């Protein structure tokens, strides 16, 4: 590929997500395949400001495909949010001769890269790596599938004990602004109710749904709740139900950070590999200030503005499916 770009910098930023390593590997090997040098920037924007940069070879990304987390580490940087911070970062990049950037992260990461692009015009692309699947312009983000599988495994285990003891379980999964993990793990795990930030519901509606189970003799039940639920988290909802009725034997499980780690699923590895290859080939072909996405199983490049000014709408069909199947 003929491009004036010679040295590509790659980094991970924001929350870690399983599959980030597979994306790093793909970026490094694709760059080298096209006769470019690839540099890993450690600790996201913090390392960029400090000039914490390492040259990566094809072998230095061996045996990471199947590992969770990120070998480049990740960090949050307040300094990068300032113009002075970004100038420092740009100067450090130029010292090494880096002339293009590929970021793997979430919307905050993209916003930072967009600002850097506008100030210094360095070709830049983003790869969506976040378990929340909360980014517009892509059907899936890297890490969502693995995190959801982890949640489903936990729900299956909890179901065994819920059934044995006739218990009502409230299971809280990750998703501060996005109900994707809750919705998909809830459908896959057979939840009796799913509570997500995007749906208009009330405590009374949820309570009515649970007491409907009392009439149909549903003795055990599972309710999956996204942490960003507008009607309270698992503990709060459980407390309110217990205050209203003694019919239920109630337990709460909060899955927390175990959803972030672990070996990525085949789906996340393949997704990350495709996006990593596309990001390098895209940037060499002149794509910039954009995010790689996957729509209807095809790679797409979304201009930054199209991604950042829209929410990733919840899957309404899946919401309907969840409702039908929970009777
Ligand atoms: P996740 O979805 O997992 O939280 P994220 O990429 O959204 O990932 P953030 O912590 O929001 O994570 O952002 C990562 C970093 O991006 C921040 O620490 C900061 O350095 C940079 N960043 C975020 N917002 C801005 C902004 N408005 N301007 C410049 N840089 C920003």
Coordinates of C-alpha atoms and ligand atoms in Angstrom, one line a residue:
X1 CA 0.0 0.0 0.0
X2 CA 1.5 3.3 -1.0
X3 CA 1.0 5.9 1.8
X4 CA 3.3 8.5 3.3
X5 CA 2.6 7.1 6.7
X6 CA 5.7 5.3 8.1
X7 CA 5.2 4.9 11.8
X8 CA 1.9 3.9 13.4
X9 CA 1.2 4.4 17.1
X10 CA -1.3 2.1 18.8
X11 CA -2.7 2.4 22.3
X12 CA -5.6 1.3 24.6
X13 CA -7.5 3.8 26.7
X14 CA -10.5 4.0 29.0
X15 CA -11.8 0.7 30.6
X16 CA -10.1 -2.5 29.5
X17 CA -12.1 -5.0 27.5
X18 CA -11.4 -8.6 26.6
X19 CA -10.2 -8.7 23.0
X20 CA -8.1 -5.5 23.2
X21 CA -5.0 -7.7 22.9
X22 CA -6.3 -9.4 19.8
X23 CA -6.8 -5.9 18.3
X24 CA -3.3 -4.8 19.2
X25 CA -1.9 -7.9 17.6
X26 CA -3.8 -7.3 14.5
X27 CA -2.7 -3.7 14.2
X28 CA 0.9 -4.6 14.8
X29 CA 1.0 -7.4 12.3
X30 CA -1.0 -5.6 9.6
X31 CA 1.3 -2.6 9.9
X32 CA 4.4 -4.8 9.6
X33 CA 2.8 -6.7 6.7
X34 CA 2.5 -3.4 4.9
X35 CA 6.1 -2.5 5.6
X36 CA 5.3 0.1 8.3
X37 CA 6.8 0.4 11.8
X38 CA 4.4 0.0 14.7
X39 CA 4.8 1.6 18.2
X40 CA 2.9 0.7 21.3
X41 CA 2.0 3.7 23.5
X42 CA 1.8 2.6 27.1
X43 CA -1.0 3.6 29.5
X44 CA -3.2 5.5 27.0
X45 CA -2.9 9.3 26.9
X46 CA -0.9 9.3 30.1
X47 CA 1.9 7.4 28.4
X48 CA 1.5 9.5 25.3
X49 CA 2.2 12.7 27.3
X50 CA 5.2 11.0 29.0
X51 CA 6.6 9.6 25.8
X52 CA 6.2 6.0 27.1
X53 CA 6.5 4.3 23.8
X54 CA 7.9 0.9 22.7
X55 CA 8.5 -0.5 19.2
X56 CA 6.5 -3.6 18.6
X57 CA 7.5 -6.5 16.3
X58 CA 5.4 -9.4 15.0
X59 CA 6.8 -11.6 17.8
X60 CA 6.2 -9.1 20.6
X61 CA 2.5 -9.6 20.1
X62 CA 2.7 -13.4 20.1
X63 CA 0.7 -15.4 22.6
X64 CA -1.6 -12.5 23.5
X65 CA -4.6 -13.2 21.3
X66 CA -6.3 -15.3 24.0
X67 CA -5.5 -13.1 26.9
X68 CA -7.9 -10.6 28.6
X69 CA -6.8 -7.1 29.6
X70 CA -4.3 -5.1 27.5
X71 CA -0.6 -5.6 27.3
X72 CA -0.3 -1.8 26.6
X73 CA -2.1 -1.1 29.9
X74 CA -4.7 1.6 30.1
X75 CA -5.2 4.8 32.1
X76 CA -7.3 7.9 32.4
X77 CA -5.6 11.2 31.8
X78 CA -7.0 14.5 33.0
X79 CA -4.0 16.3 31.5
X80 CA -4.9 15.1 28.0
X81 CA -8.2 17.0 28.3
X82 CA -6.2 20.2 28.1
X83 CA -4.7 21.8 25.0
X84 CA -1.3 22.0 26.7
X85 CA -1.5 18.3 27.5
X86 CA -2.3 17.3 23.9
X87 CA 0.5 19.5 22.7
X88 CA 2.9 17.7 25.0
X89 CA 1.6 14.4 23.7
X90 CA 2.0 15.4 20.0
X91 CA 5.6 16.6 20.6
X92 CA 6.4 13.2 22.2
X93 CA 4.9 11.4 19.3
X94 CA 6.9 13.4 16.8
X95 CA 10.1 12.8 18.7
X96 CA 9.7 9.1 17.8
X97 CA 8.4 9.9 14.3
X98 CA 5.0 8.5 14.8
X99 CA 2.8 9.9 12.0
X100 CA -0.5 8.1 12.5
X101 CA -2.5 6.9 15.5
X102 CA -4.9 4.0 16.2
X103 CA -6.8 4.1 19.5
X104 CA -8.7 1.2 21.0
X105 CA -11.2 2.4 23.6
X106 CA -14.6 4.0 24.2
X107 CA -16.2 7.3 23.5
X108 CA -14.0 9.3 25.9
X109 CA -10.9 8.0 24.0
X110 CA -12.5 8.9 20.7
X111 CA -13.2 12.5 21.9
X112 CA -9.6 12.9 22.9
X113 CA -8.3 11.6 19.6
X114 CA -10.7 13.9 17.7
X115 CA -9.4 16.9 19.5
X116 CA -5.8 15.9 18.8
X117 CA -6.6 15.3 15.1
X118 CA -8.2 18.8 14.8
X119 CA -5.2 20.5 16.5
X120 CA -2.4 18.7 14.7
X121 CA -3.9 16.8 11.7
X122 CA -2.3 13.5 12.5
X123 CA -4.2 10.7 10.7
X124 CA -6.2 8.9 13.4
X125 CA -8.7 6.1 13.6
X126 CA -10.5 4.5 16.5
X127 CA -11.5 0.9 17.3
X128 CA -14.4 0.5 19.6
X129 CA -13.2 -1.6 22.6
X130 CA -15.6 -1.5 25.5
X131 CA -17.8 -4.2 27.1
X132 CA -20.8 -1.9 27.2
X133 CA -21.6 -2.0 23.5
X134 CA -22.7 1.6 23.9
X135 CA -21.2 3.1 20.8
X136 CA -23.2 4.1 17.7
X137 CA -22.0 3.1 14.2
X138 CA -21.2 -0.5 15.1
X139 CA -23.4 -3.5 15.9
X140 CA -20.8 -4.8 18.3
X141 CA -17.9 -3.4 20.3
X142 CA -14.9 -5.5 21.3
X143 CA -15.4 -7.2 24.7
X144 CA -19.2 -7.1 24.7
X145 CA -19.6 -10.8 23.7
X146 CA -17.1 -12.0 26.3
X147 CA -18.7 -10.0 29.1
X148 CA -22.1 -11.1 28.2
X149 CA -21.0 -14.8 28.1
X150 CA -19.5 -14.3 31.6
X151 CA -22.8 -12.9 32.8
X152 CA -24.8 -15.8 31.2
X153 CA -22.5 -18.4 32.9
X154 CA -23.2 -16.7 36.2
X155 CA -26.9 -16.5 35.6
X156 CA -27.0 -20.2 34.8
X157 CA -25.3 -21.0 38.1
X158 CA -27.6 -18.8 40.0
X159 CA -30.6 -20.4 38.4
X160 CA -29.6 -23.8 39.9
X161 CA -29.8 -22.4 43.4
X162 CA -32.8 -20.2 42.6
X163 CA -34.8 -23.3 41.5
X164 CA -33.6 -25.5 44.3
X165 CA -34.7 -23.0 47.0
X166 CA -37.6 -21.3 45.2
X167 CA -35.8 -18.0 45.4
X168 CA -36.1 -14.7 43.7
X169 CA -32.7 -13.5 42.6
X170 CA -31.8 -10.0 41.5
X171 CA -28.6 -10.1 39.4
X172 CA -26.8 -6.8 38.7
X173 CA -24.6 -6.7 35.6
X174 CA -22.4 -3.9 34.2
X175 CA -23.8 -1.1 32.0
X176 CA -23.9 2.4 33.5
X177 CA -25.6 3.9 30.5
X178 CA -26.3 0.9 28.4
X179 CA -28.5 -2.1 28.8
X180 CA -26.9 -4.3 26.2
X181 CA -25.2 -6.7 28.6
X182 CA -28.4 -7.0 30.8
X183 CA -30.7 -7.4 27.8
X184 CA -28.7 -10.1 26.0
X185 CA -27.6 -12.0 29.1
X186 CA -31.2 -11.8 30.4
X187 CA -32.6 -13.3 27.2
X188 CA -29.9 -15.9 27.0
X189 CA -30.3 -16.7 30.7
X190 CA -34.1 -16.8 30.7
X191 CA -34.6 -13.9 33.0
X192 CA -38.2 -13.2 34.3
X193 CA -37.6 -9.5 34.0
X194 CA -34.8 -7.3 32.6
X195 CA -34.3 -3.7 33.9
X196 CA -32.2 -1.4 31.7
X197 CA -31.5 2.3 31.6
X198 CA -33.1 2.7 28.2
X199 CA -36.5 1.3 29.0
X200 CA -39.4 3.2 30.5
X201 CA -40.3 1.2 33.5
X202 CA -41.3 1.8 37.1
X203 CA -40.8 -0.2 40.3
X204 CA -44.6 -0.8 40.4
X205 CA -44.5 -2.4 36.9
X206 CA -41.6 -4.7 37.9
X207 CA -43.4 -5.6 41.1
X208 CA -46.6 -6.4 39.2
X209 CA -44.6 -8.7 36.9
X210 CA -43.2 -10.5 39.9
X211 CA -46.5 -11.0 41.6
X212 CA -48.0 -12.2 38.3
X213 CA -45.5 -15.1 38.8
X214 CA -47.2 -15.7 42.2
X215 CA -50.5 -16.3 40.4
X216 CA -49.0 -18.7 37.8
X217 CA -47.1 -20.4 40.6
X218 CA -43.7 -19.3 39.4
X219 CA -41.8 -20.1 42.6
X220 CA -38.3 -19.0 41.5
X221 CA -37.4 -16.1 39.3
X222 CA -34.4 -14.2 38.0
X223 CA -34.3 -10.5 37.4
X224 CA -31.4 -9.1 35.5
X225 CA -30.6 -5.4 36.2
X226 CA -28.1 -3.1 34.5
X227 CA -26.1 -1.1 37.0
X228 CA -27.4 2.1 35.4
X229 CA -31.1 1.2 36.0
X230 CA -33.2 4.3 36.5
X231 CA -35.3 2.7 39.3
X232 CA -32.3 1.7 41.5
X233 CA -29.7 -1.1 41.5
X234 CA -30.3 -4.7 42.5
X235 CA -30.0 -4.0 46.3
X236 CA -32.4 -1.2 46.2
X237 CA -35.1 -3.0 44.2
X238 CA -34.7 -6.1 46.3
X239 CA -35.2 -4.1 49.5
X240 CA -38.3 -2.5 48.1
X241 CA -39.8 -5.8 47.0
X242 CA -39.1 -7.3 50.5
X243 CA -40.8 -4.4 52.1
X244 CA -44.0 -5.0 50.1
X245 CA -44.3 -8.7 50.2
X246 CA -43.1 -11.6 52.3
X247 CA -44.0 -14.1 49.5
X248 CA -40.5 -14.0 48.0
X249 CA -37.2 -15.5 49.4
X250 CA -34.9 -12.8 47.9
X251 CA -31.2 -12.9 47.2
X252 CA -29.0 -10.4 45.4
X253 CA -25.8 -11.0 43.3
X254 CA -23.7 -8.2 41.9
X255 CA -21.4 -9.5 39.2
X256 CA -19.1 -6.4 39.1
X257 CA -15.6 -6.5 37.6
X258 CA -15.4 -10.2 36.9
X259 CA -17.3 -9.3 33.7
X260 CA -14.3 -7.3 32.5
X261 CA -11.7 -10.0 32.6
X262 CA -11.1 -13.4 31.1
X263 CA -10.1 -14.9 27.8
X264 CA -12.0 -13.3 24.9
X265 CA -14.6 -15.5 23.1
X266 CA -13.9 -16.5 19.5
X267 CA -16.4 -13.8 18.5
X268 CA -14.4 -11.0 20.2
X269 CA -11.1 -12.4 18.9
X270 CA -12.4 -12.4 15.3
X271 CA -14.1 -9.0 15.6
X272 CA -10.9 -7.5 17.1
X273 CA -8.8 -9.1 14.3
X274 CA -11.0 -7.8 11.6
X275 CA -11.2 -4.3 13.1
X276 CA -7.4 -4.2 13.7
X277 CA -6.6 -5.1 10.1
X278 CA -9.3 -2.7 8.8
X279 CA -7.9 0.2 10.9
X280 CA -4.4 -0.1 9.5
X281 CA -5.5 -0.7 5.9
X282 CA -8.0 2.2 6.3
X283 CA -5.5 4.7 7.7
X284 CA -3.0 3.8 4.9
X285 CA -5.8 4.3 2.4
X286 CA -6.6 7.8 3.7
X287 CA -9.4 7.2 6.3
X288 CA -9.0 9.5 9.2
X289 CA -11.0 11.1 12.2
X290 CA -13.3 8.1 12.1
X291 CA -14.2 4.9 13.9
X292 CA -14.0 1.4 12.5
X293 CA -17.3 -0.4 13.0
X294 CA -19.1 -3.5 12.0
X295 CA -22.6 -3.3 10.4
X296 CA -24.5 -6.3 9.1
X297 CA -21.2 -8.2 9.3
X298 CA -19.3 -5.7 7.1
X299 CA -16.6 -3.4 8.1
X300 CA -17.5 0.3 7.9
X301 CA -15.7 3.6 8.7
X302 CA -17.9 6.1 10.6
X303 CA -16.9 9.8 10.6
X304 CA -16.3 10.9 14.2
X305 CA -19.3 13.2 14.3
X306 CA -21.7 10.5 13.1
X307 CA -20.6 8.3 16.0
X308 CA -20.3 10.8 18.8
X309 CA -23.6 12.6 18.4
X310 CA -25.8 9.6 18.5
X311 CA -26.5 7.0 21.1
X312 CA -26.3 3.3 20.3
X313 CA -30.0 2.6 20.3
X314 CA -31.1 -0.4 22.3
X315 CA -32.2 -3.4 20.3
X316 CA -36.0 -3.0 20.4
X317 CA -36.6 -6.4 18.8
X318 CA -34.6 -8.0 21.6
X319 CA -36.7 -6.1 24.2
X320 CA -39.8 -7.5 22.6
X321 CA -38.4 -11.0 22.6
X322 CA -37.4 -10.7 26.3
X323 CA -41.0 -9.7 27.1
X324 CA -42.6 -12.6 25.2
X325 CA -40.4 -15.2 26.6
X326 CA -40.6 -14.2 30.2
X327 CA -44.3 -15.1 30.8
Ligands
LIG1 P1 -15.0 3.4 28.6 O1 -16.2 3.4 27.7 O2 -14.5 2.0 28.9 O3 -15.2 4.2 29.9 P2 -13.6 5.6 27.4 O4 -12.7 5.7 26.3 O5 -15.0 6.3 27.2 O6 -13.8 4.1 27.8 P3 -12.9 7.7 29.3 O7 -12.3 7.5 30.7 O8 -14.1 8.4 29.2 O9 -13.0 6.2 28.8 O10 -11.8 8.4 28.4 C1 -10.5 7.9 28.3 C2 -9.5 9.1 28.2 O11 -9.8 9.8 27.1 C3 -9.6 10.1 29.4 O12 -8.9 9.7 30.5 C4 -9.0 11.3 28.8 O13 -7.6 11.3 28.8 C5 -9.5 11.2 27.3 N1 -10.7 12.1 27.1 C6 -11.9 11.8 27.5 N2 -12.7 12.9 27.2 C7 -12.0 13.8 26.6 C8 -12.2 15.1 26.1 N3 -13.4 15.7 26.2 N4 -11.1 15.8 25.6 C9 -9.9 15.2 25.5 N5 -9.6 14.0 26.0 C10 -10.6 13.3 26.6

